[in-house]
Every structure is written in C-alpha cells, then in structure tokens.
PDB file of C-alpha atoms and ligand atoms in Angstrom:
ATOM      1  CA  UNK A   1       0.000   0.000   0.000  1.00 49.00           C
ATOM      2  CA  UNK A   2       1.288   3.344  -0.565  1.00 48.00           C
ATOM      3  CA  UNK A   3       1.936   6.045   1.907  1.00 49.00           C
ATOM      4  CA  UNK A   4       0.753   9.105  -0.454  1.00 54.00           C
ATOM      5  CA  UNK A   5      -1.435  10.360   1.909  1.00 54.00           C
ATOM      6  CA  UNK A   6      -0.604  10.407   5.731  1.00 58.00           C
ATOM      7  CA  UNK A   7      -3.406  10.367   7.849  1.00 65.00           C
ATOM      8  CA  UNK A   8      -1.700  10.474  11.235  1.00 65.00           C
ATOM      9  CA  UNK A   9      -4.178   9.656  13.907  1.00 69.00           C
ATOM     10  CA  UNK A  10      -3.857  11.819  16.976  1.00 72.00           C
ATOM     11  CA  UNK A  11      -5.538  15.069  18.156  1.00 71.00           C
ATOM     12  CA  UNK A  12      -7.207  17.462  15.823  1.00 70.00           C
ATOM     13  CA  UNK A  13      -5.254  20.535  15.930  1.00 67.00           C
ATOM     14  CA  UNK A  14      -8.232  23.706  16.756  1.00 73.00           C
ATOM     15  CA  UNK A  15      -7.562  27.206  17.617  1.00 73.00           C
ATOM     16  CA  UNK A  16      -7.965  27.644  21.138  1.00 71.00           C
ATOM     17  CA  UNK A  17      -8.893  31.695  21.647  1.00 72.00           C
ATOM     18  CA  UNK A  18      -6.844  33.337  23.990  1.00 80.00           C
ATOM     19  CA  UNK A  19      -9.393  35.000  26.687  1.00 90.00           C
ATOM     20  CA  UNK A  20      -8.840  38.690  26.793  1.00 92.00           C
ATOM     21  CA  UNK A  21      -9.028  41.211  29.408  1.00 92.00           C
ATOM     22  CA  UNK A  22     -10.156  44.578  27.832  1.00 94.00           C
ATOM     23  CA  UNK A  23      -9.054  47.365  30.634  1.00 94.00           C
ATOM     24  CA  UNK A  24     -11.535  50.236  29.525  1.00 96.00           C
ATOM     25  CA  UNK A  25     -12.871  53.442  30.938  1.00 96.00           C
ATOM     26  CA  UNK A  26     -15.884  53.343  33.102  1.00 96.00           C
ATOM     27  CA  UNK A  27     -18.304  55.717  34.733  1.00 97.00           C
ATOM     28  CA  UNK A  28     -15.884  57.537  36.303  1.00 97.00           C
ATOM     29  CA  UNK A  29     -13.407  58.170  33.883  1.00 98.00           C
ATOM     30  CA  UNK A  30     -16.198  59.258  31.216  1.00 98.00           C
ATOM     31  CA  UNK A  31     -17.633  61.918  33.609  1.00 98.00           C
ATOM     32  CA  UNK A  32     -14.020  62.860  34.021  1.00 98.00           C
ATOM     33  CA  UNK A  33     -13.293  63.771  30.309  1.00 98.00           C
ATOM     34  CA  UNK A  34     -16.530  65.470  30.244  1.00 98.00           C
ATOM     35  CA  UNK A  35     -16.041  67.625  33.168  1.00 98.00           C
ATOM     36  CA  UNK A  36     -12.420  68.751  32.099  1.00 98.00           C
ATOM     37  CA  UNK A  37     -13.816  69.398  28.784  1.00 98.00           C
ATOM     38  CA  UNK A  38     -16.023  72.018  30.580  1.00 98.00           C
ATOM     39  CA  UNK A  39     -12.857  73.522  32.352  1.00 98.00           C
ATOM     40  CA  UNK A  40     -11.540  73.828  28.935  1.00 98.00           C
ATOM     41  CA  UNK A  41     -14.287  75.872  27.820  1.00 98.00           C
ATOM     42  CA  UNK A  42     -14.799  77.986  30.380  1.00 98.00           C
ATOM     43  CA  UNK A  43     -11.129  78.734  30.830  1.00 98.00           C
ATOM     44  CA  UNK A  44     -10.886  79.780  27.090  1.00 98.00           C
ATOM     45  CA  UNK A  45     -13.604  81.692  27.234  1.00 97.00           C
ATOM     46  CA  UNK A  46     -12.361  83.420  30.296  1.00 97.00           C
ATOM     47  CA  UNK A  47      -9.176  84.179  28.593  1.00 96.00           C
ATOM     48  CA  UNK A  48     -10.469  85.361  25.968  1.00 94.00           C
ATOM     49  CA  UNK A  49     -12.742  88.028  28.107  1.00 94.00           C
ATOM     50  CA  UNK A  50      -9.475  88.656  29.610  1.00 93.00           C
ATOM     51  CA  UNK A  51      -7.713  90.210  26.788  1.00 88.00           C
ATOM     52  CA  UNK A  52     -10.810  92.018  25.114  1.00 86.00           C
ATOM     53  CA  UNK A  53      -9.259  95.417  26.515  1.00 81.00           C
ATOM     54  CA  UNK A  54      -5.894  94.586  26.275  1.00 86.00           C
ATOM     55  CA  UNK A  55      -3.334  96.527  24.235  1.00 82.00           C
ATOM     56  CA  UNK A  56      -2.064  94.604  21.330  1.00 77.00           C
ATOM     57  CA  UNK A  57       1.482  94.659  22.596  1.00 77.00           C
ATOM     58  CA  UNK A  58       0.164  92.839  25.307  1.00 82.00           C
ATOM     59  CA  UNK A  59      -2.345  90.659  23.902  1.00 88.00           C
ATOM     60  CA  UNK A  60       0.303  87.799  22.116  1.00 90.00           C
ATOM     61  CA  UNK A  61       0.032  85.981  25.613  1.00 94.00           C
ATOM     62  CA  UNK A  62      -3.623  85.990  25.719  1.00 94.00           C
ATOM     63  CA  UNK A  63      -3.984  84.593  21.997  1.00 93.00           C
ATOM     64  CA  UNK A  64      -1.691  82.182  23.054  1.00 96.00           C
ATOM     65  CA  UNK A  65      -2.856  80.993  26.172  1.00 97.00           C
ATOM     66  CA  UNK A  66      -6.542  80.999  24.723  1.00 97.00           C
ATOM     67  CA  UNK A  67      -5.366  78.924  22.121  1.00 98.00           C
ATOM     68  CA  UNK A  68      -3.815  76.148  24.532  1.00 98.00           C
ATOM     69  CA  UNK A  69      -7.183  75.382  26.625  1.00 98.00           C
ATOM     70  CA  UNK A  70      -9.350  75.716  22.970  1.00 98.00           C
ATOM     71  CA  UNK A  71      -7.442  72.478  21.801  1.00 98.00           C
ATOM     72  CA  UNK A  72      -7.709  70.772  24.981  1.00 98.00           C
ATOM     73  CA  UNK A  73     -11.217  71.574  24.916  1.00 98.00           C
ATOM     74  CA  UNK A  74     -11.281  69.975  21.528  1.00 98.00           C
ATOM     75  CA  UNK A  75      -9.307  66.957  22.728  1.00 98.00           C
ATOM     76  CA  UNK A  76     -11.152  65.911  25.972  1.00 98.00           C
ATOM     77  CA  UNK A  77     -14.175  66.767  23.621  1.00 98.00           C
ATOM     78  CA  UNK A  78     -12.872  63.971  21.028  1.00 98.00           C
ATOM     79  CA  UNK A  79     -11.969  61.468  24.425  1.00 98.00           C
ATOM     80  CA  UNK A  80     -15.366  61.821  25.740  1.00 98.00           C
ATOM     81  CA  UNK A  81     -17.490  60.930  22.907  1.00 97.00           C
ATOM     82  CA  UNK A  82     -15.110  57.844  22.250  1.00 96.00           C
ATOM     83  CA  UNK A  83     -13.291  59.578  19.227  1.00 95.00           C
ATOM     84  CA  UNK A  84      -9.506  59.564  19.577  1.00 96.00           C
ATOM     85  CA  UNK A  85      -8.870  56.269  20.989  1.00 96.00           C
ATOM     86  CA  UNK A  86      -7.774  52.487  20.007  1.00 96.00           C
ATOM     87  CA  UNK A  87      -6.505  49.595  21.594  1.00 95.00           C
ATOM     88  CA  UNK A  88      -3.527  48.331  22.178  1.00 94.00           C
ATOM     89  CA  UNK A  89      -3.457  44.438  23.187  1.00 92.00           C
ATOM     90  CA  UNK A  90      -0.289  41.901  24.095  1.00 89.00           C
ATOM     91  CA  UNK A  91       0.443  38.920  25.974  1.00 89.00           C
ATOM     92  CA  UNK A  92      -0.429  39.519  29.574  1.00 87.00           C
ATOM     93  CA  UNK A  93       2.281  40.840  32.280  1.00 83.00           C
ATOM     94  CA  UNK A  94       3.389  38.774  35.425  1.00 84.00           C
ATOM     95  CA  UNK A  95       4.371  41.409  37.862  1.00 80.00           C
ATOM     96  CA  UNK A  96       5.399  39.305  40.579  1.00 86.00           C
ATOM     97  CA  UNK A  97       7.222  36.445  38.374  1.00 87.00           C
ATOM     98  CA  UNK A  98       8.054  39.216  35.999  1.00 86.00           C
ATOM     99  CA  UNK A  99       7.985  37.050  33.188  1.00 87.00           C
ATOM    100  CA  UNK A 100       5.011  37.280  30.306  1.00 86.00           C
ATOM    101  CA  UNK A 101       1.779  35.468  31.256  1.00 87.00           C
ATOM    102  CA  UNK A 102       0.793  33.462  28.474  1.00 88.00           C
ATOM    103  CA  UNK A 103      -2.564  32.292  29.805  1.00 89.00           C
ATOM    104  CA  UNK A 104      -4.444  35.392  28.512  1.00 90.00           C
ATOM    105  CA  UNK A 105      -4.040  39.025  26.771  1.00 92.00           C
ATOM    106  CA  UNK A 106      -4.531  42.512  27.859  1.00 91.00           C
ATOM    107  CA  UNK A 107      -5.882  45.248  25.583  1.00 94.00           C
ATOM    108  CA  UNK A 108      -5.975  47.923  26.760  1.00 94.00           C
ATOM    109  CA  UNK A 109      -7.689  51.617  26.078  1.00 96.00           C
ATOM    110  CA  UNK A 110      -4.855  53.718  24.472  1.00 96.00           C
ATOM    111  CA  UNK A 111      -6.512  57.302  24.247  1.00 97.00           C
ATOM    112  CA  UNK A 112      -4.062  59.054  21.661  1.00 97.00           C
ATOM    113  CA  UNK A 113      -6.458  62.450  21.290  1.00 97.00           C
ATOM    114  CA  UNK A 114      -3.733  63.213  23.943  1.00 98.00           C
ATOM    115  CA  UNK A 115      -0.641  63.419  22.191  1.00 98.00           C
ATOM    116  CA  UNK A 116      -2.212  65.277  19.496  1.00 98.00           C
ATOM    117  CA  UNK A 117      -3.244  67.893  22.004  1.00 98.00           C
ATOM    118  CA  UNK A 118       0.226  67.667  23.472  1.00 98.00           C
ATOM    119  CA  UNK A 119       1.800  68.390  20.001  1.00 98.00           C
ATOM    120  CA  UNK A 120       0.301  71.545  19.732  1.00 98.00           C
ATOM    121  CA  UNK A 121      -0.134  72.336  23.118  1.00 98.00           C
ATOM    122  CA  UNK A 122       3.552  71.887  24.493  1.00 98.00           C
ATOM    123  CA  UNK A 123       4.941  73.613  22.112  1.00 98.00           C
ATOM    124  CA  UNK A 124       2.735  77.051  22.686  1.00 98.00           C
ATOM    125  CA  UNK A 125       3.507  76.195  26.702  1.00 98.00           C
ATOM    126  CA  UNK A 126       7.287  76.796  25.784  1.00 98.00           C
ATOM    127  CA  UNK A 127       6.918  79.953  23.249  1.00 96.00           C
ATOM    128  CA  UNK A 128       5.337  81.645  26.277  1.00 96.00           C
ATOM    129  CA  UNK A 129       8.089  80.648  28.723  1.00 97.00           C
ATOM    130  CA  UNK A 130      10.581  81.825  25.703  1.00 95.00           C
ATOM    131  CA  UNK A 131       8.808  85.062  25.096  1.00 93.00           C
ATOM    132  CA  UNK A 132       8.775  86.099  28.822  1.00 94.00           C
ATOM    133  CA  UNK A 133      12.619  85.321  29.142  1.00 94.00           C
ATOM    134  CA  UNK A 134      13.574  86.537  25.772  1.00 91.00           C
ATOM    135  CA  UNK A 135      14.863  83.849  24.562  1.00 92.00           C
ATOM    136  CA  UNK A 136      15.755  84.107  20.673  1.00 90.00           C
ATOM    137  CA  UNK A 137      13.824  82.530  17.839  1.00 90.00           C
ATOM    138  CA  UNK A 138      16.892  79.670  17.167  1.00 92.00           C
ATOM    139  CA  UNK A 139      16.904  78.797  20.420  1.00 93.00           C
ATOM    140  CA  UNK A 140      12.763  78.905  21.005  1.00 94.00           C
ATOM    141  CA  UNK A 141      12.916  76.512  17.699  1.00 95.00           C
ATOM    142  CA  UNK A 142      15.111  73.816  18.723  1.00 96.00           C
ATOM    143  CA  UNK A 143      13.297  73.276  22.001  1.00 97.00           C
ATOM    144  CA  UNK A 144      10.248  73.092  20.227  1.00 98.00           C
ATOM    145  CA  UNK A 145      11.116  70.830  17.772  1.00 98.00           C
ATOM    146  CA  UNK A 146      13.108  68.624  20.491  1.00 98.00           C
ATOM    147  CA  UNK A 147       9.480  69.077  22.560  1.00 98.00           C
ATOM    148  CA  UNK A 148       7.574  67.654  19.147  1.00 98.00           C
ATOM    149  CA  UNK A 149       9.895  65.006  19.405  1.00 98.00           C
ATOM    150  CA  UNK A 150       9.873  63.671  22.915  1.00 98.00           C
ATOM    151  CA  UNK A 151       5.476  63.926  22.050  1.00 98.00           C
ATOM    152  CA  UNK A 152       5.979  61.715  18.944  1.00 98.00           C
ATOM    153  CA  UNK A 153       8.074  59.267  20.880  1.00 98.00           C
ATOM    154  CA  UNK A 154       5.751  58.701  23.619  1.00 98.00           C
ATOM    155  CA  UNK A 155       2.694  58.467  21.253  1.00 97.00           C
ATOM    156  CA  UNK A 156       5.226  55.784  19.255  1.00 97.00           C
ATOM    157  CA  UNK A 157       5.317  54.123  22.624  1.00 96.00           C
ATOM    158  CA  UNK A 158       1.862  53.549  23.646  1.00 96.00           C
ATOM    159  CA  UNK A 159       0.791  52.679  19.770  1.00 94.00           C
ATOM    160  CA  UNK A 160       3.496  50.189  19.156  1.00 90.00           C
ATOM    161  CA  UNK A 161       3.894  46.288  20.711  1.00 86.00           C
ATOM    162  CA  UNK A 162       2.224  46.465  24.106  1.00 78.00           C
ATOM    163  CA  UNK A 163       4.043  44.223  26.515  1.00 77.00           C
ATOM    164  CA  UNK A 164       7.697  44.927  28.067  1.00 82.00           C
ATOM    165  CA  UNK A 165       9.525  45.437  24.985  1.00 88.00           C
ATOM    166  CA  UNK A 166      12.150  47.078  24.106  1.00 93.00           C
ATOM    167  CA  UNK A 167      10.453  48.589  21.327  1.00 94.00           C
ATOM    168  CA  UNK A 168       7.896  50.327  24.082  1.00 94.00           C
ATOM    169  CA  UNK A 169      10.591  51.577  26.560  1.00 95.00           C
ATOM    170  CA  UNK A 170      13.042  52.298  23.778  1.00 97.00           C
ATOM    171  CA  UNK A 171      10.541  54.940  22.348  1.00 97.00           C
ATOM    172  CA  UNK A 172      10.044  56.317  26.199  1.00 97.00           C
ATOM    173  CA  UNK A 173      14.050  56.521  26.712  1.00 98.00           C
ATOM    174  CA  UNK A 174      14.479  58.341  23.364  1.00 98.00           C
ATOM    175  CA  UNK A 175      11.604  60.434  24.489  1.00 98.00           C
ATOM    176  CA  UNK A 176      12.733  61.167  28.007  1.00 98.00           C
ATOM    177  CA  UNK A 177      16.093  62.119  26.457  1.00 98.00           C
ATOM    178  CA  UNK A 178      14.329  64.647  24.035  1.00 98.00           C
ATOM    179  CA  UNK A 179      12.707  65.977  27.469  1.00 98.00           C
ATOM    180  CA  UNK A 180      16.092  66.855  29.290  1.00 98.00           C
ATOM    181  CA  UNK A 181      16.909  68.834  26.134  1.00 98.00           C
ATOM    182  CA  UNK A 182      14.004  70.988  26.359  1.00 98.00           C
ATOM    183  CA  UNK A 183      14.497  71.386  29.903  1.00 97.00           C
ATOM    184  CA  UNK A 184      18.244  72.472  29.657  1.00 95.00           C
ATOM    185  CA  UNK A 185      17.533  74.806  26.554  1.00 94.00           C
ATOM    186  CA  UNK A 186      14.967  76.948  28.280  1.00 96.00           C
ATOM    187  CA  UNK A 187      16.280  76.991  32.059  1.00 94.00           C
ATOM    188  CA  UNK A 188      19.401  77.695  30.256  1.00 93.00           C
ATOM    189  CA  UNK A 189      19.047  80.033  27.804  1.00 94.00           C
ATOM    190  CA  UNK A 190      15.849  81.794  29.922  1.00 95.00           C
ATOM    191  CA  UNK A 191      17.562  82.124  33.056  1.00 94.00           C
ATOM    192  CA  UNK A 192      20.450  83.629  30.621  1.00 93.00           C
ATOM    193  CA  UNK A 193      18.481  86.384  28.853  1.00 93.00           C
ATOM    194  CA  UNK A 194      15.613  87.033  31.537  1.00 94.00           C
ATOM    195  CA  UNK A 195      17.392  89.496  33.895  1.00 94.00           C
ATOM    196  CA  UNK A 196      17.947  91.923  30.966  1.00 92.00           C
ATOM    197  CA  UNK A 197      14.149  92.312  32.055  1.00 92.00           C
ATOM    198  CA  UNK A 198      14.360  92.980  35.306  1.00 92.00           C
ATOM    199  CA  UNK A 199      13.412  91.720  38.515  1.00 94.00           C
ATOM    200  CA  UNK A 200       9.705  91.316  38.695  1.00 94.00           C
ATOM    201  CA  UNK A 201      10.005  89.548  35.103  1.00 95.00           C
ATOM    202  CA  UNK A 202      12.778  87.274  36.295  1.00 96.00           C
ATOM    203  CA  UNK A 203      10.908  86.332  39.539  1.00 96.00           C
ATOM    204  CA  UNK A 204       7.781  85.726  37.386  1.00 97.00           C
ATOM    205  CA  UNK A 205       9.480  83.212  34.866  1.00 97.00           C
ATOM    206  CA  UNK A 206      11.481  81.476  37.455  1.00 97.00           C
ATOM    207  CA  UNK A 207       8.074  80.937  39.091  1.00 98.00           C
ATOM    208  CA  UNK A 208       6.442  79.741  36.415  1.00 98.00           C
ATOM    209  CA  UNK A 209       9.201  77.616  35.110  1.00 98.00           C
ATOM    210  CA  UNK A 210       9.340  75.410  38.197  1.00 98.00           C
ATOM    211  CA  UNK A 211       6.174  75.461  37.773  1.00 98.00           C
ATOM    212  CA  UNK A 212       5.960  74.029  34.699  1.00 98.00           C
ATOM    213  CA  UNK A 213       9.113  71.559  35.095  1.00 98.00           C
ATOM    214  CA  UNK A 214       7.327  69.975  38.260  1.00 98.00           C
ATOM    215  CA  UNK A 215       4.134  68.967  36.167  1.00 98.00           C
ATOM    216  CA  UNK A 216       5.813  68.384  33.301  1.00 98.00           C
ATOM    217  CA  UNK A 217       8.066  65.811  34.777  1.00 98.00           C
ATOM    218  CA  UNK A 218       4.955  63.996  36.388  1.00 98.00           C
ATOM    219  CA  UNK A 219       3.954  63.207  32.839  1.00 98.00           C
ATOM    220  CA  UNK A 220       6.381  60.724  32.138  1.00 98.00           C
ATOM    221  CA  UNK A 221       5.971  59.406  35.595  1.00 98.00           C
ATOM    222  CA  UNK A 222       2.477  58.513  35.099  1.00 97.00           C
ATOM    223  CA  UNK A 223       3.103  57.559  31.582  1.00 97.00           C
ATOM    224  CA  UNK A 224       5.305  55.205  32.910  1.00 96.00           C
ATOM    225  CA  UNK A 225       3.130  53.784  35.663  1.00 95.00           C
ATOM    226  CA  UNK A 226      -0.139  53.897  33.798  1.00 93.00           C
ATOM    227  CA  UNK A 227       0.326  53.532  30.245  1.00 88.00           C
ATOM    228  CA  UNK A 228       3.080  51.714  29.993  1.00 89.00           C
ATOM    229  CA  UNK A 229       3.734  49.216  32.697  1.00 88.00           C
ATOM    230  CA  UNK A 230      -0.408  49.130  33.502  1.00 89.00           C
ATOM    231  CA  UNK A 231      -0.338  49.074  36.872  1.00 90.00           C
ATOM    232  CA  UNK A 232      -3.213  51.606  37.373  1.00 94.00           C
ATOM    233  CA  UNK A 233      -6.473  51.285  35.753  1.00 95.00           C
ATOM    234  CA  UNK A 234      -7.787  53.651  32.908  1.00 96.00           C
ATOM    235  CA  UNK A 235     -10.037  55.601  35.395  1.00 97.00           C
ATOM    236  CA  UNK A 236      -6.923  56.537  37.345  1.00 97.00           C
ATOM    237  CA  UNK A 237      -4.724  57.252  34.832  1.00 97.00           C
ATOM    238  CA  UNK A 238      -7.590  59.828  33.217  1.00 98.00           C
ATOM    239  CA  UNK A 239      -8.062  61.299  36.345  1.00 98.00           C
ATOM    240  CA  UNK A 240      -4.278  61.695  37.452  1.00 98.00           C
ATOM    241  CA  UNK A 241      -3.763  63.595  33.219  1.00 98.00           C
ATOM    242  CA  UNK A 242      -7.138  65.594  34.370  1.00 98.00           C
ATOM    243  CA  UNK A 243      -5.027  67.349  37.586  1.00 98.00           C
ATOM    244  CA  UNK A 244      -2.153  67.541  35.602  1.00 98.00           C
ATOM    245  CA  UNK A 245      -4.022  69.135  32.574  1.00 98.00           C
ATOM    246  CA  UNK A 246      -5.767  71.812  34.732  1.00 98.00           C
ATOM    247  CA  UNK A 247      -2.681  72.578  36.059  1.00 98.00           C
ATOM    248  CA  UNK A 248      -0.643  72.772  33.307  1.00 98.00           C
ATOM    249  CA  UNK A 249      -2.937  74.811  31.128  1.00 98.00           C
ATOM    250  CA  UNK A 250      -5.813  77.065  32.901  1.00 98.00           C
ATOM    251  CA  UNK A 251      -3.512  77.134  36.220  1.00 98.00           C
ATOM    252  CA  UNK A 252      -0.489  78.296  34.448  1.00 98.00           C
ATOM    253  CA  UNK A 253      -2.213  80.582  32.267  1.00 98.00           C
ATOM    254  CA  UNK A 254      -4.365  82.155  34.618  1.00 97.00           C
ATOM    255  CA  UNK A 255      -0.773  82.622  36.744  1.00 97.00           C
ATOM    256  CA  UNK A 256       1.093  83.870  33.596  1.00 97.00           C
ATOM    257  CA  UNK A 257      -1.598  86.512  32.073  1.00 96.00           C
ATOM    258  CA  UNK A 258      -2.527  87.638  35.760  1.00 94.00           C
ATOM    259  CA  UNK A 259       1.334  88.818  36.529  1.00 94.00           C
ATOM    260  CA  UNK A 260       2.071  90.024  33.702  1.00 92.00           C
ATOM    261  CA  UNK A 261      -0.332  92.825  32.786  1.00 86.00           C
ATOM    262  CA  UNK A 262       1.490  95.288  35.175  1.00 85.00           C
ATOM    263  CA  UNK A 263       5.118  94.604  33.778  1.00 89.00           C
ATOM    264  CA  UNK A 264       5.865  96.855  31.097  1.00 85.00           C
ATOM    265  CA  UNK A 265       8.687  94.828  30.194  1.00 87.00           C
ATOM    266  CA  UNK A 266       7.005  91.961  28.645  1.00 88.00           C
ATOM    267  CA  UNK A 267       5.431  94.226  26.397  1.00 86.00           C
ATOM    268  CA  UNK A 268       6.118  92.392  22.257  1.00 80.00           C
ATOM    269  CA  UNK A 269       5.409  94.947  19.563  1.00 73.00           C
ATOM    270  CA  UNK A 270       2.955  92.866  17.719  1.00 66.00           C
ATOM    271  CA  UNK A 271       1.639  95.623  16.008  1.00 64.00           C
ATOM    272  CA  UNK A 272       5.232  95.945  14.613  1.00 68.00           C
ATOM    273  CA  UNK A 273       5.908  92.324  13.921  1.00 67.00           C
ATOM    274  CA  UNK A 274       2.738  91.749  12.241  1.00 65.00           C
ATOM    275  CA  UNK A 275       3.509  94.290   9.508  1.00 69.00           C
ATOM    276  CA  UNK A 276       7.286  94.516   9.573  1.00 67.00           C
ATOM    277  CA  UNK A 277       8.884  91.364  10.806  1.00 66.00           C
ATOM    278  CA  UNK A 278      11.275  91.882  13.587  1.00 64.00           C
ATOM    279  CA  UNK A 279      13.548  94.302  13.390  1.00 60.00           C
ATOM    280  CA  UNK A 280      17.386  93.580  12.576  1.00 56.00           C
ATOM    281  CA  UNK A 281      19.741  94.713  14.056  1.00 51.00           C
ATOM    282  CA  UNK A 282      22.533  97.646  12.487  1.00 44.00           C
TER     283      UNK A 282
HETATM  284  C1  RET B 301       5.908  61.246  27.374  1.00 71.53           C
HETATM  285  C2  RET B 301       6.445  59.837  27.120  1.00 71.53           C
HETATM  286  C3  RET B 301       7.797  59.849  26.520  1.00 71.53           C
HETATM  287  C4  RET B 301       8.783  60.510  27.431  1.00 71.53           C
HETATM  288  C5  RET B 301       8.301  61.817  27.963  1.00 71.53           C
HETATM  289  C6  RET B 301       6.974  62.189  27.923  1.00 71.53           C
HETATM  290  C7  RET B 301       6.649  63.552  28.411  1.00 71.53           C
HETATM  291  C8  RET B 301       5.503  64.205  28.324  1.00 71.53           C
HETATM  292  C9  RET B 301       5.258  65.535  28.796  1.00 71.53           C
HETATM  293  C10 RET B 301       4.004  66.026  28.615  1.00 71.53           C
HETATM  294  C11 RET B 301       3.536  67.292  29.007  1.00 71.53           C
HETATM  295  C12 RET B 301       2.280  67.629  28.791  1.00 71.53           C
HETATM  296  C13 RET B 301       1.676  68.862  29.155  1.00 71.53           C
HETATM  297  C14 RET B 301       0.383  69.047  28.840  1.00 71.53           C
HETATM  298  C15 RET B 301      -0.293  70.261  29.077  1.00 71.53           C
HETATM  299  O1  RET B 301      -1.395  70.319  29.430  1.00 71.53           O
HETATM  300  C16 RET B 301       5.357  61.781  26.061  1.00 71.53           C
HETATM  301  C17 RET B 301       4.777  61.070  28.367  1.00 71.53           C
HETATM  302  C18 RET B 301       9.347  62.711  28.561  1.00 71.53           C
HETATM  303  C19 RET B 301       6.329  66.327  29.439  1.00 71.53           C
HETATM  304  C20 RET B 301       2.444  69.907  29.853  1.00 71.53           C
END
C-alpha cells in the first residue's frame, strides 16, 4: 500500500482563543473627560474676556494661552465621545514572576487624542516661557522641535507592541532624552536672557518655570506607571492627566496673564511684527 497520503491519527489541531481582558474606561473616567472638557471651555472663554481690553502689545500671551485650553477643549471633547482612541493588546504581564503570562491578553484603552493635544499644546507652553525670558527665535525653535519630538516618541510608545519590549521603553528613553533637552535649553538660555528684564520679570518666569518643570516631569511618571507598565487602571490614569491638565494649562495661564499685565517689560510689539517682521539689528 502506498503512503501518499498520511493520515496520522492523533488530536485534531483547533484554535484555542486566547481569553482577553479589555481594561476600559468606566463611569468615572467618562464623567471625568466630560467635566475637564467644561474647564476647557470655560477657561478659554475666560481668557479670551481677559484680553478684550488689552493693548495689542500685550495681547500675544492671551492669543496664546486661549489657544492652549481651545485644543484641549477639543481633545477631551474627542476622548469623551469615544473619538480619539484604540486599543492596544499583548500577551499579559506577570508582575510578581516578571515574566510574560501566556494564559491570557490585555488590551488595553490607548486614548491618543492626547498626544495630538500635546503636540500643539507643548509647544505654545514653551513659546510663552521663551517670550517672557527673551529667549531668541533659534533657540525657542530647537526646544520646540526637540518638545515635538519627545510627544511623537511617547505616542510611538503607547501605539506600538504592548508588553515589556524594548520597542515600548526604547521609544520612552528616546523620548525622556528629548525631554532633558528641552528642559536644559529653556532653564538655560531663559535664566540667561531674563534678567535683561528685570526683577519682577525674572521672579515671574522662574516661578512659572518650576512650575511648569514639576508637572511636566509627572507626565512621564504617570506615563510610565499607567500607560506603559499598567499598573493603574484607565479611570486613574484619566483622572491623574485631568489634575495635571488643569494645572498645566488654565492654572499656568491664569498665573502667567494675571502677573504680567502690570510689567511693562514683557510688552512684544505685535503691532510691529505683524507688519514689519522683527527688526534687525545695524
Ligand atoms: C511622554 C512619554 C515619553 C517621554 C516623555 C513624555 C513627556 C511628556 C510631557 C508632557 C507634558 C504635557 C503637558 C500638557 C499640558 O497640558 C510623552 C509622556 C518625557 C512632558 C504639559
């Protein structure tokens, strides 16, 4: 007899599904992202109120800072009606054996609204810190663009394999990297150029830049904690971003446009710029 076809009795092979644990937002979380998209609001309309009799040389801040809480506004608008967010699902995590758990996956809510809002957001956060020291435009645009960077990384991070990998914490490290350059360009060249300005303006920025590096740095932390080694659940983690937000953007402006209408000094011809460029110098 020939042995063309092989029939080999033993098990059928099937497709056993891998259960999966989907870690979601819940009640909590959802009235969360609704609520700070109310701050939002309010705060930009606020600031705008704020500037409505406000000489143009001093109203750059105010556009600025108006601008900031409008896209959060539109970001925790797009989180809380479910827009702006995916999954992101790998093998399970043993955090005791610290070794992957085969036995089921994780997927995870990955709400990515929020580095878009960071993109734009972070950036306009360190124009205003580099327009109240006087920092000049090469040195505003490489902290920027370093700032874009260390945004792009993270979002890199939470989109790509979930899981320890070193794909995931590779992104963060590059990321965190990108972060100390931003912080040593504008303590740097800020604390450099800001006493030409005097000494209310100086106090003011050195205020508001430990202010800033403070929250700032908490972001990673959390990112860390919550999105990438999941050991909070997605409730938490939106709730920890919400304090952070608040601060970050309606706290800091509200600090920043408050101070700054009785220093003369932080005056920016916008008039001027607007139809002449900055002036050269000689
Ligand atoms: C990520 C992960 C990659 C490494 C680093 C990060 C830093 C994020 C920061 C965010 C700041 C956000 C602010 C929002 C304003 O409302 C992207 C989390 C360093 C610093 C200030």
């Amino acid at each position: 007899t020939s042995t063309t076809s092989s029939h080999v009795p033993g098990p059928v092979p099937t497709v056993i599904p891998t259960p999966t644990e989907y870690q979601t937002l819940g009640e909590t979380g959802h009235r969360t992202l609704w609520v700070t998209f109310a701050l939002m609001v309010l705060s930009s309309g606020i600031f705008a109120l704020l500037s409505w009799n406000v000489p143009t040389s001093k109203r750059l801040f105010h556009v600025i800072t108006t601008l900031i809480t409008v896209v959060a506004s539109l970001s925790y608008f797009a989180m809380a009606t479910g827009h702006a967010t995916t999954f992101n699902c790998s093998t399970a995590w043993d955090h005791h054996k610290h070794v992957p758990d085969t036995s089921h996956q994780v997927c995870r809510q990955v709400f990515w609204g929020r580095y878009v809002d960071w993109a734009l957001t972070t950036p306009l956060l360190l124009l205003e810190l580099c327009l109240l020291a006087g920092v000049d435009g090469a040195h505003t645009l490489m902290a920027i663009v370093a700032d874009v960077i260390m945004v792009l990384c993270g979002l890199f991070a939470a989109l790509g394999e979930g899981g320890n990998t070193a794909q995931k914490w590779g992104w963060y490290t590059i990321g965190c990297f990108s972060y100390l350059f931003v912080i040593w360009h504008v303590a740097l060249h800020g604390s450099r150029t800001v006493t030409a300005k005097g000494r209310g303006v100086s106090r003011l920025f050195t205020g508001l830049a430990l202010f800033a590096l403070l929250l700032w740095t908490a972001y990673p932390i959390i990112w860390g904690i919550a999105g990438g080694a999941r050991r909070t659940n997605v409730d938490t983690e939106i709730l920890i971003y919400t304090v952070l937000d608040l601060l970050a953007k309606p706290v800091f402006g509200f600090w920043l446009l408050l101070s700054h209408r009785a220093m003369p000094e932080t005056n920016i011809d916008l008039a001027g710029y607007w139809s002449h460029g900055l002036a050269t110098e000689g």
